[in-house]
N, CA, C and O atoms as a MOPAC input file, in Angstrom:
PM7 MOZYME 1SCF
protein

 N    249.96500 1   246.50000 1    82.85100 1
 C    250.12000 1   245.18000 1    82.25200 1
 C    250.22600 1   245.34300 1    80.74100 1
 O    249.63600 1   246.27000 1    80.18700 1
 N    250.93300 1   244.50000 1    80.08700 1
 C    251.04400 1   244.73900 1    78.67600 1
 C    250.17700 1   243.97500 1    78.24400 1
 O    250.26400 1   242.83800 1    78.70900 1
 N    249.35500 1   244.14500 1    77.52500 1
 C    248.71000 1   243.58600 1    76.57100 1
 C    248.95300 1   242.77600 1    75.38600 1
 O    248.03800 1   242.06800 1    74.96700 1
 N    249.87700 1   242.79400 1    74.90300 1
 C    250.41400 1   241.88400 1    73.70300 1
 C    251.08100 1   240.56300 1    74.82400 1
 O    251.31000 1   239.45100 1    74.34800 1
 N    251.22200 1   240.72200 1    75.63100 1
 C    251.58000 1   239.38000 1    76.33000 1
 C    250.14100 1   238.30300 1    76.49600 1
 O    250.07300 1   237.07500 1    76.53800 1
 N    249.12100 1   239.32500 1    76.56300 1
 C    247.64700 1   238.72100 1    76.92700 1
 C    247.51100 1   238.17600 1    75.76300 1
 O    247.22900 1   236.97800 1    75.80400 1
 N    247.66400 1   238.86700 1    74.24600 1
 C    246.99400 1   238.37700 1    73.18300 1
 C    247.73800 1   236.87500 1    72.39200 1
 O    248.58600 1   236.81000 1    71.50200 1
 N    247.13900 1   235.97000 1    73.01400 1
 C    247.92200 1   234.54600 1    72.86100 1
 C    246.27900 1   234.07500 1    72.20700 1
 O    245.22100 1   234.39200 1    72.75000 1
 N    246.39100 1   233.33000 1    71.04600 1
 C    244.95400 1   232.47300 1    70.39500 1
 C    244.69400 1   231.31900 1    70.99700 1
 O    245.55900 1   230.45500 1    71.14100 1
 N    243.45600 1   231.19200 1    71.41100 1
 C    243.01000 1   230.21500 1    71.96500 1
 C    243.23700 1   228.86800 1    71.14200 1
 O    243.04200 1   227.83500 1    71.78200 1
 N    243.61500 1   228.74200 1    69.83300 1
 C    243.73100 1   227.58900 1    68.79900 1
 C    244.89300 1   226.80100 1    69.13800 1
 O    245.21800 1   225.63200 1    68.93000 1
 N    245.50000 1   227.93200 1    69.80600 1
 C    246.61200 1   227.11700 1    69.72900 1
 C    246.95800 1   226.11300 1    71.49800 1
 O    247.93700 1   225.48400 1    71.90000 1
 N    245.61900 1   226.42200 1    72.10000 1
 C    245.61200 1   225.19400 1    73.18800 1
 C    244.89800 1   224.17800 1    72.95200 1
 O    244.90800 1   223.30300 1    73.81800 1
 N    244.14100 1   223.98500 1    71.84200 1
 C    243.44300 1   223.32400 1    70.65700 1
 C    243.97800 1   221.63600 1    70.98900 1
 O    245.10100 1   221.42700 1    71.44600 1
 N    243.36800 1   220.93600 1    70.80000 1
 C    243.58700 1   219.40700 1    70.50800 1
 C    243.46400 1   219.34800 1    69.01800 1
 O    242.55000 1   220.12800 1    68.75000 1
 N    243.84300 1   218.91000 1    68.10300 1
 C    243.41500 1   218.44900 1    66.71600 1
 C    242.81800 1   217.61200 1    66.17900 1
 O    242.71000 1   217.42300 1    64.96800 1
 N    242.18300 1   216.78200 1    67.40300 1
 C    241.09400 1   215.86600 1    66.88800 1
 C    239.59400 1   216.37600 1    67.27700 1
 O    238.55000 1   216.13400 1    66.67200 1
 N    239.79700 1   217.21200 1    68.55400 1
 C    238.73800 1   217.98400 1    68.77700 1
 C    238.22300 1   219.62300 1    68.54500 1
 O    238.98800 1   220.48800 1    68.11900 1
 N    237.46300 1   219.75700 1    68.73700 1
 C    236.84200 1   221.49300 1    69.01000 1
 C    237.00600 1   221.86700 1    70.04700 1
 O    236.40400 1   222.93000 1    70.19700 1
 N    237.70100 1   221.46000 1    71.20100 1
 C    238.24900 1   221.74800 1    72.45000 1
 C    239.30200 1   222.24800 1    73.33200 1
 O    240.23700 1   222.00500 1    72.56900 1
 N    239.74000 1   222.65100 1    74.13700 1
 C    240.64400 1   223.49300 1    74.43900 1
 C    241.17200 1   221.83000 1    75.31700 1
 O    240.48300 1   220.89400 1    75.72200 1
 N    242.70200 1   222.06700 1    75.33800 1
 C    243.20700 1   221.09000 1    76.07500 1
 C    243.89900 1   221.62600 1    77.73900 1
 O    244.93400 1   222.20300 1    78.07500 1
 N    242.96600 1   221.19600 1    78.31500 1
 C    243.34000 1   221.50300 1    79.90100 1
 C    244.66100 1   221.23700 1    80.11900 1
 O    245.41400 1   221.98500 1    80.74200 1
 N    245.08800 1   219.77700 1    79.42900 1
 C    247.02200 1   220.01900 1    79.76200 1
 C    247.69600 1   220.91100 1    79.47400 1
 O    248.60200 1   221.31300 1    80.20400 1
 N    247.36200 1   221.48700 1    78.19500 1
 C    248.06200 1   222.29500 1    77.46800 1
 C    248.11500 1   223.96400 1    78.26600 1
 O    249.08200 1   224.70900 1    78.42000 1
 N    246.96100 1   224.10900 1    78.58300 1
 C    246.57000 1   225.40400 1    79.27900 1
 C    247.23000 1   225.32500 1    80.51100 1
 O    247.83000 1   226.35600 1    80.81800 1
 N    247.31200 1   224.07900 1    81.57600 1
 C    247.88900 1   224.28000 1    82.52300 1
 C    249.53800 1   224.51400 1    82.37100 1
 O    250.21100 1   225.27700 1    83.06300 1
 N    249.93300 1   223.80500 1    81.47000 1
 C    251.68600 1   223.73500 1    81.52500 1
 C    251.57200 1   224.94000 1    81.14400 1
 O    252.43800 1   225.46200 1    81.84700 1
 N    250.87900 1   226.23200 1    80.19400 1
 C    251.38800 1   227.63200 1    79.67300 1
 C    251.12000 1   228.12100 1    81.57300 1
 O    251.80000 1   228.92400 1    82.21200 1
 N    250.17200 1   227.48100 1    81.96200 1
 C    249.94200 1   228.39400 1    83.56800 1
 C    250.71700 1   227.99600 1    84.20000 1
 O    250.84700 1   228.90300 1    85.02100 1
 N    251.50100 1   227.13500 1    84.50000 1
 C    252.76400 1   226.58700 1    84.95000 1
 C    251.95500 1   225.68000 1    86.69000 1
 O    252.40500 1   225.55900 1    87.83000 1
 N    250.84800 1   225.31000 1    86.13600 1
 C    249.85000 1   224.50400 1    87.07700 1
 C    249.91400 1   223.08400 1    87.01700 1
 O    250.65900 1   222.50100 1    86.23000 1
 N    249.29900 1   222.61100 1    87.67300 1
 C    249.19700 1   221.33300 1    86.95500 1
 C    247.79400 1   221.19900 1    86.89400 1
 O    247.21700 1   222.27100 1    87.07700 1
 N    246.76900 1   219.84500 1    86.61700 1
 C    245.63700 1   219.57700 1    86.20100 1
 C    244.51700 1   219.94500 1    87.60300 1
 O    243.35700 1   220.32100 1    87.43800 1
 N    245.16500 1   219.73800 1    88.94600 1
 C    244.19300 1   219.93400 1    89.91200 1
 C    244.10000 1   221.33500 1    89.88700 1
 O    242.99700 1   221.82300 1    89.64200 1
 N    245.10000 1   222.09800 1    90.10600 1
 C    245.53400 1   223.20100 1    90.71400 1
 C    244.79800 1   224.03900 1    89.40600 1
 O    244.36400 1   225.11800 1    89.81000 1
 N    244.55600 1   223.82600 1    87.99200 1
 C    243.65800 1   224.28000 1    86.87500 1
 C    242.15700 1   223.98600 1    87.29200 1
 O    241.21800 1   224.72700 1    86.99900 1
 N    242.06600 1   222.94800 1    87.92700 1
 C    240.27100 1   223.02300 1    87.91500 1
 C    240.33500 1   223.80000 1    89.40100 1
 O    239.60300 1   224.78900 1    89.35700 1
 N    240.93300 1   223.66200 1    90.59000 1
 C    240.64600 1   224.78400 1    91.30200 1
 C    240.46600 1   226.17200 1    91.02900 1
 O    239.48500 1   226.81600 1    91.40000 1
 N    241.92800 1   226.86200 1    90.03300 1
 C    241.04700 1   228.12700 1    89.66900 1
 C    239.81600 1   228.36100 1    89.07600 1
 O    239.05900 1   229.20800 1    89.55000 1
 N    239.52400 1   227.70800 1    88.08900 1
 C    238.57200 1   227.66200 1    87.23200 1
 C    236.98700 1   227.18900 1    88.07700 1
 O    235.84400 1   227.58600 1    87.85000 1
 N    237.43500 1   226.32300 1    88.97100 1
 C    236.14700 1   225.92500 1    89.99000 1
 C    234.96000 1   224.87500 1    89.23200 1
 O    233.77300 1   224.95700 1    88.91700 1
 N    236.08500 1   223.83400 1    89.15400 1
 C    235.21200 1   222.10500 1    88.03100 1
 C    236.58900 1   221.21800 1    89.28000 1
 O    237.66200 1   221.26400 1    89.88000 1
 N    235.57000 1   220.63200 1    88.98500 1
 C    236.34000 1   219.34100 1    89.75500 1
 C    237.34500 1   219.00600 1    88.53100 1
 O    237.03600 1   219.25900 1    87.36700 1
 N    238.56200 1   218.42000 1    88.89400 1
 C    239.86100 1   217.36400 1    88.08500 1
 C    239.06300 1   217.07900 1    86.69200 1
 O    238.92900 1   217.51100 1    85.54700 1
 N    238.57400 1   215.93500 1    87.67900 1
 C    237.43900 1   214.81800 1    86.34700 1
 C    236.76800 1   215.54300 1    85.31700 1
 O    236.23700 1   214.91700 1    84.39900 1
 N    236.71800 1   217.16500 1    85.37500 1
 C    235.64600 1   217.90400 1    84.35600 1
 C    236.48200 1   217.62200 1    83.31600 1
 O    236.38300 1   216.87200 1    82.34400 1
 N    237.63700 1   218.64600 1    83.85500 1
 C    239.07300 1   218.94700 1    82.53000 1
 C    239.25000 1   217.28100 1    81.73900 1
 O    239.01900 1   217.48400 1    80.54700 1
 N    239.42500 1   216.43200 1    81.85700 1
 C    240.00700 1   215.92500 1    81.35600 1
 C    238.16000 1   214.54800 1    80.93500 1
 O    238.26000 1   213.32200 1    80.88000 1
 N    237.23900 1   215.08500 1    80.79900 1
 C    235.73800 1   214.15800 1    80.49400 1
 C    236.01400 1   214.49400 1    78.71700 1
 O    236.25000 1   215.55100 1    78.13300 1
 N    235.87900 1   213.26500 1    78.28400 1
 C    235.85700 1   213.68500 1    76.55700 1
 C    234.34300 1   213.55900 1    76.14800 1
 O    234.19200 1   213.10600 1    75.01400 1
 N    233.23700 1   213.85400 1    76.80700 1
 C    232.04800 1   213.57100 1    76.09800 1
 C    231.35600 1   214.98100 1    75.73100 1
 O    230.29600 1   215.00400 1    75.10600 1

């Protein structure tokens, strides 16, 4: 596996109003959508997308 394909910054799945990673954003680079992201990850839907 190449490694420079791995090294992608987490900032840049970033929201800009928050300190948070954006589950949409992460799924469209995984070519997932929002359920099919909390199944791998193992959070229900409703986690990814809770703003509190």
């Amino acid at each position: 596996m190449n490694t420079a394909a791995l090294d992608i910054r987490a900032s840049r799945f970033g929201d800009e109003r928050t300190p948070f990673l954006s589950a949409r954003r992460v799924a469209e680079l995984l070519g997932v959508n929002l359920t099919e992201l909390a199944s791998l990850i193992g959070v229900a839907r409703n986690t990814l997308i809770a703003k509190t």
